[in-house]
Structures are given as structure tokens and as C-alpha cells.
Amino acid sequence: ETGVTQSPTHLIKTRGQQVTLRCSSQSGHNTVSWYQQALGQGPQFIFQYYREEENGRGNFPPRFSGLQFPNYSSELNVNALELDDSALYLCASTEGGSTYNEQFFGPGTRLTVL
Amino acid sequence: AQSVAQPEDQVNVAEGNPLTVKCTYSVSGNPYLFWYVQYPNRGLQFLLKYITGDNLVKGSYGFEAEFNKSQTSFHLKKPSALVSDSALYFCAVRDKNSGYSTLTFGKGTMLLVSP
């Protein structure tokens, strides 16, 4: 059983640019959630994908968008980057759509916006 | 709306002593509660969860947590702390009535265990 993987590990962008982060879910997991963890804060929910459809979204603007592919891997896209987008972006996968299954997190992508 | 409060930014304890990391929650319905641990430059690792049943939940690495509905608390405990337990601990809640399985996290508590 493979765990959740994310790429890249680190990324540096400048304001106004666009970025794509990638996540491979744990084997057998069809639900993927994305979180933003700013320095010194807890993770904040961005959105969730279940069977290739977005089925929940947190308080993030539309320039944060995502995709889930048939193999349940996922992408997070952020357009028009702002300095405050600098954070650790975490992907988490869950088995099935059950609300009581724990989420398994990847190591994260550290995004720095200059 | 659901929320979690971790009132302590940092908890200091000597190795071998018992530790408690506090968490209180707010949900409109019945909660699912979770504890995760984060080591430097790493993602979150699942420790334990409360879904229903026994109020004392046992988890990984000797940790346990006590669910108290009347006090809306879910404190993390360990009888004897290890230096290797030093890390950032997050409490999280999910509303059972939520249509999707997202978590709301507290801001985290740094646990420092001294030798």
C-alpha cells in the first residue's frame, strides 16, 4: 500500500504567476482534500474531490481551482498568485465518501510567493 | 459552523511525566473528533479518532484521548512522555451532518518534552 505523495516538494513563484500542485492519493482512496497551512496556523480546508467532482469548498476565492482524475490523483491550481498564498499545501486522501474515516496526509508542497 | 480551540500554544513537560494537550470543539450536531501530529517539514500523521462509543479512545504511540460531551472537550493524553513526542499537535472536528468529509483544525499546540 503506497501513501499519499505530493509534488513538487518546494516551489518559488512571483506575484501574479500561476502554479499547479499535484497529489497522488493512497491506494484505494477515491476522495482527495486540499488544505492550506500558513506559518503558525492549522490547516485550512480549500476543497474536496470525490469521484472526480468537487463536493465541498472552503472560504477560498475562485482563483483556487482543482481537478481529480480517473485514477483519483488530483491537482490544485492557483492563479494570480498573491504574497499571502505562501504556505504549505497539504493533500489528504480518504477511503470512500464516509465522513468518519480518517484522512491520510501527504508531506505537502511548500509554496513561496515573492 | 464547526470550530476547534486549542487554548495552549505550547505545553512543556519532562520526560517520564504525564502529558495533556487540551482541545475544545463546537459543532451543531454530534462530532467526529481527531488528533494529528506534525513533525518539522512533514505532513500530518493520524493519531486517533472518536466516532462513538467509549469516551476513552486509544491511539498510536501510547496516546489516548478522552471525549467529554458536557464540556465539549477532547483532550489528548499520554501517561509517560518521551522526548521523541516533541512535535506540533492538531485537534480536528468533523460535523456528522456535514455533506462531505472535511476537517476543521485547531491552530495547533507545540509539545516540548525535555530530557
Short mmCIF file of C-alpha atoms in Angstrom, two decimals:
data_model
loop_
_atom_site.label_atom_id
_atom_site.label_comp_id
_atom_site.label_asym_id
_atom_site.label_seq_id
_atom_site.Cartn_x
_atom_site.Cartn_y
_atom_site.Cartn_z
CA GLU A 1 0.00 0.00 0.00
CA THR A 2 1.50 3.32 -1.07
CA GLY A 3 0.93 6.52 0.87
CA VAL A 4 -0.09 9.96 -0.30
CA THR A 5 2.56 11.67 -2.40
CA GLN A 6 2.81 15.30 -3.48
CA SER A 7 4.94 17.16 -6.00
CA PRO A 8 6.88 19.31 -6.09
CA THR A 9 8.32 19.48 -2.57
CA HIS A 10 9.17 23.15 -2.79
CA LEU A 11 8.24 25.88 -5.23
CA ILE A 12 9.11 29.56 -5.58
CA LYS A 13 6.91 31.84 -7.68
CA THR A 14 6.40 35.55 -8.10
CA ARG A 15 3.21 37.54 -7.63
CA GLY A 16 0.76 37.22 -10.50
CA GLN A 17 2.06 33.86 -11.68
CA GLN A 18 0.11 30.63 -11.79
CA VAL A 19 1.03 27.35 -10.06
CA THR A 20 -0.08 23.72 -10.26
CA LEU A 21 0.44 21.32 -7.38
CA ARG A 22 -0.04 17.59 -7.71
CA CYS A 23 -1.18 14.82 -5.41
CA SER A 24 -1.41 11.06 -5.72
CA SER A 25 -3.88 9.56 -3.30
CA GLN A 26 -3.29 6.48 -1.21
CA SER A 27 -4.15 3.23 -2.95
CA GLY A 28 -7.88 2.54 -2.78
CA HIS A 29 -8.82 6.09 -1.74
CA ASN A 30 -11.24 7.96 -4.01
CA THR A 31 -11.63 11.18 -2.01
CA VAL A 32 -9.00 13.90 -2.01
CA SER A 33 -8.98 17.08 0.07
CA TRP A 34 -6.65 20.05 -0.18
CA TYR A 35 -5.61 22.25 2.73
CA GLN A 36 -3.55 25.41 3.08
CA GLN A 37 -1.36 25.68 6.18
CA ALA A 38 0.05 29.14 6.73
CA LEU A 39 3.01 29.53 9.04
CA GLY A 40 1.97 29.04 12.66
CA GLN A 41 -1.58 28.07 11.77
CA GLY A 42 -3.62 24.93 11.46
CA PRO A 43 -4.56 23.61 8.03
CA GLN A 44 -7.46 25.42 6.34
CA PHE A 45 -9.78 23.46 4.07
CA ILE A 46 -9.67 24.55 0.41
CA PHE A 47 -11.85 21.95 -1.35
CA GLN A 48 -12.56 18.27 -1.70
CA TYR A 49 -12.99 15.96 -4.67
CA TYR A 50 -14.95 12.73 -4.65
CA ARG A 51 -15.03 10.57 -7.74
CA GLU A 52 -13.76 13.41 -9.94
CA GLU A 53 -16.30 16.01 -8.77
CA GLU A 54 -15.86 18.85 -6.30
CA ASN A 55 -18.18 18.12 -3.39
CA GLY A 56 -17.15 20.75 -0.89
CA ARG A 57 -15.29 24.04 -0.77
CA GLY A 58 -13.89 26.24 1.97
CA ASN A 59 -13.61 30.00 2.09
CA PHE A 60 -11.13 30.39 -0.76
CA PRO A 61 -11.55 32.58 -3.89
CA PRO A 62 -12.23 31.12 -7.34
CA ARG A 63 -8.60 31.56 -8.37
CA PHE A 64 -8.06 28.39 -6.34
CA SER A 65 -9.28 25.55 -8.52
CA GLY A 66 -8.74 21.84 -8.80
CA LEU A 67 -9.18 18.64 -10.69
CA GLN A 68 -9.42 14.97 -9.87
CA PHE A 69 -8.50 12.38 -12.46
CA PRO A 70 -9.95 8.88 -13.08
CA ASN A 71 -7.07 7.34 -11.09
CA TYR A 72 -8.10 9.66 -8.20
CA SER A 73 -4.93 11.73 -8.33
CA SER A 74 -5.56 15.45 -8.06
CA GLU A 75 -4.26 18.88 -8.95
CA LEU A 76 -4.56 22.21 -7.17
CA ASN A 77 -4.23 25.25 -9.39
CA VAL A 78 -3.76 28.78 -8.10
CA ASN A 79 -3.96 31.72 -10.48
CA ALA A 80 -2.78 35.30 -9.97
CA LEU A 81 -0.59 34.39 -7.01
CA GLU A 82 -0.50 36.76 -4.05
CA LEU A 83 2.10 37.06 -1.31
CA ASP A 84 -0.39 35.63 1.21
CA ASP A 85 -0.59 32.43 -0.82
CA SER A 86 2.80 31.49 0.61
CA ALA A 87 2.09 28.39 2.69
CA LEU A 88 2.39 24.63 2.99
CA TYR A 89 -0.24 22.99 0.79
CA LEU A 90 -1.39 19.62 2.04
CA CYS A 91 -3.27 16.95 0.19
CA ALA A 92 -5.19 14.28 2.08
CA SER A 93 -6.95 11.18 0.85
CA THR A 94 -9.78 9.19 2.38
CA GLU A 95 -11.29 5.82 1.61
CA GLY A 96 -14.79 6.23 0.26
CA GLY A 97 -17.16 9.08 0.97
CA SER A 98 -17.62 8.22 4.63
CA THR A 99 -17.36 11.15 6.98
CA TYR A 100 -15.78 9.14 9.81
CA ASN A 101 -12.78 7.69 8.01
CA GLU A 102 -9.51 9.38 8.88
CA GLN A 103 -7.68 11.38 6.27
CA PHE A 104 -4.16 10.41 5.30
CA PHE A 105 -1.92 13.37 4.53
CA GLY A 106 0.94 13.79 2.12
CA PRO A 107 4.15 15.59 3.08
CA GLY A 108 2.99 18.83 1.49
CA THR A 109 4.29 21.34 -1.04
CA ARG A 110 5.95 24.45 0.35
CA LEU A 111 4.98 27.39 -1.88
CA THR A 112 6.82 30.68 -1.55
CA VAL A 113 5.47 33.72 -3.42
CA LEU A 114 7.90 36.61 -3.84
CA ALA B 1 -20.32 26.09 11.55
CA GLN B 2 -17.81 23.89 13.31
CA SER B 3 -14.72 25.08 15.19
CA VAL B 4 -11.90 23.83 17.38
CA ALA B 5 -9.98 25.64 20.09
CA GLN B 6 -6.57 24.63 21.37
CA PRO B 7 -6.02 27.07 24.23
CA GLU B 8 -2.30 26.43 24.70
CA ASP B 9 0.28 27.46 22.12
CA GLN B 10 2.88 25.34 23.87
CA VAL B 11 3.00 22.61 26.50
CA ASN B 12 6.22 21.78 28.32
CA VAL B 13 6.68 18.51 30.16
CA ALA B 14 9.61 16.50 31.48
CA GLU B 15 10.31 13.07 30.05
CA GLY B 16 8.53 10.37 32.01
CA ASN B 17 5.80 12.69 33.26
CA PRO B 18 2.19 12.53 32.06
CA LEU B 19 1.12 15.00 29.39
CA THR B 20 -2.18 16.58 28.41
CA VAL B 21 -2.87 18.67 25.32
CA LYS B 22 -6.22 20.41 25.51
CA CYS B 23 -8.92 20.72 22.85
CA THR B 24 -12.47 22.00 22.90
CA TYR B 25 -14.87 21.93 19.98
CA SER B 26 -18.09 23.38 18.68
CA VAL B 27 -20.42 21.68 16.20
CA SER B 28 -24.12 21.90 15.53
CA GLY B 29 -24.63 18.16 15.77
CA ASN B 30 -22.65 15.21 17.05
CA PRO B 31 -18.92 15.38 16.37
CA TYR B 32 -16.30 13.18 14.89
CA LEU B 33 -13.02 14.17 16.59
CA PHE B 34 -9.44 13.55 15.54
CA TRP B 35 -5.91 14.18 16.72
CA TYR B 36 -3.00 14.54 14.31
CA VAL B 37 0.71 15.13 14.91
CA GLN B 38 3.08 17.08 12.67
CA TYR B 39 6.85 16.77 12.78
CA PRO B 40 9.04 19.51 11.24
CA ASN B 41 8.76 19.74 7.46
CA ARG B 42 6.35 16.82 7.39
CA GLY B 43 2.67 16.29 6.71
CA LEU B 44 0.16 15.36 9.38
CA GLN B 45 0.06 11.88 10.88
CA PHE B 46 -3.15 10.44 12.27
CA LEU B 47 -3.06 9.55 15.99
CA LEU B 48 -6.61 8.66 16.98
CA LYS B 49 -10.28 9.41 16.48
CA TYR B 50 -13.55 9.43 18.36
CA ILE B 51 -16.64 8.39 16.44
CA THR B 52 -18.99 6.94 19.02
CA GLY B 53 -18.97 4.59 22.00
CA ASP B 54 -16.36 4.54 24.75
CA ASN B 55 -15.32 8.05 25.77
CA LEU B 56 -11.68 6.97 26.20
CA VAL B 57 -10.03 6.41 22.85
CA LYS B 58 -6.64 4.75 22.48
CA GLY B 59 -4.38 5.57 19.57
CA SER B 60 -0.90 5.31 18.17
CA TYR B 61 2.38 5.64 20.11
CA GLY B 62 0.69 5.25 23.51
CA PHE B 63 -1.56 8.29 23.14
CA GLU B 64 -5.16 8.36 24.25
CA ALA B 65 -7.89 10.96 24.33
CA GLU B 66 -10.96 11.48 26.48
CA PHE B 67 -14.21 12.68 24.93
CA ASN B 68 -16.35 14.76 27.28
CA LYS B 69 -19.65 15.76 25.72
CA SER B 70 -20.81 18.02 28.55
CA GLN B 71 -17.58 20.02 28.41
CA THR B 72 -17.26 19.70 24.61
CA SER B 73 -13.65 18.65 25.09
CA PHE B 74 -11.36 16.04 23.58
CA HIS B 75 -8.05 16.27 25.45
CA LEU B 76 -5.04 14.28 24.29
CA LYS B 77 -3.12 12.40 26.98
CA LYS B 78 -0.16 10.14 27.49
CA PRO B 79 0.87 8.56 30.81
CA SER B 80 4.62 8.92 30.27
CA ALA B 81 6.08 11.43 27.80
CA LEU B 82 9.08 10.74 25.59
CA VAL B 83 11.50 13.28 24.14
CA SER B 84 10.52 11.93 20.70
CA ASP B 85 6.91 13.06 21.36
CA SER B 86 8.06 16.66 20.85
CA ALA B 87 6.05 17.90 17.87
CA LEU B 88 3.07 20.02 16.82
CA TYR B 89 -0.31 18.53 17.70
CA PHE B 90 -3.58 19.36 15.99
CA CYS B 91 -7.10 18.62 17.12
CA ALA B 92 -9.75 18.46 14.38
CA VAL B 93 -13.51 18.08 14.21
CA ARG B 94 -15.96 16.97 11.58
CA ASP B 95 -19.69 17.50 11.87
CA LYS B 96 -21.57 14.24 11.36
CA ASN B 97 -24.18 16.18 9.45
CA SER B 98 -21.67 17.64 7.04
CA GLY B 99 -22.31 16.58 3.49
CA TYR B 100 -18.63 16.00 2.89
CA SER B 101 -15.78 14.68 4.94
CA THR B 102 -13.67 17.76 5.60
CA LEU B 103 -11.90 18.57 8.81
CA THR B 104 -11.75 21.81 10.78
CA PHE B 105 -8.44 22.11 12.62
CA GLY B 106 -7.34 24.00 15.67
CA LYS B 107 -4.28 26.21 15.43
CA GLY B 108 -2.06 23.59 16.98
CA THR B 109 -0.17 23.07 20.24
CA MET B 110 3.58 22.64 20.32
CA LEU B 111 4.58 19.91 22.75
CA LEU B 112 8.13 20.12 24.10
CA VAL B 113 9.39 17.18 26.16
CA SER B 114 12.63 17.86 27.99
CA PRO B 115 15.11 15.08 28.89
#
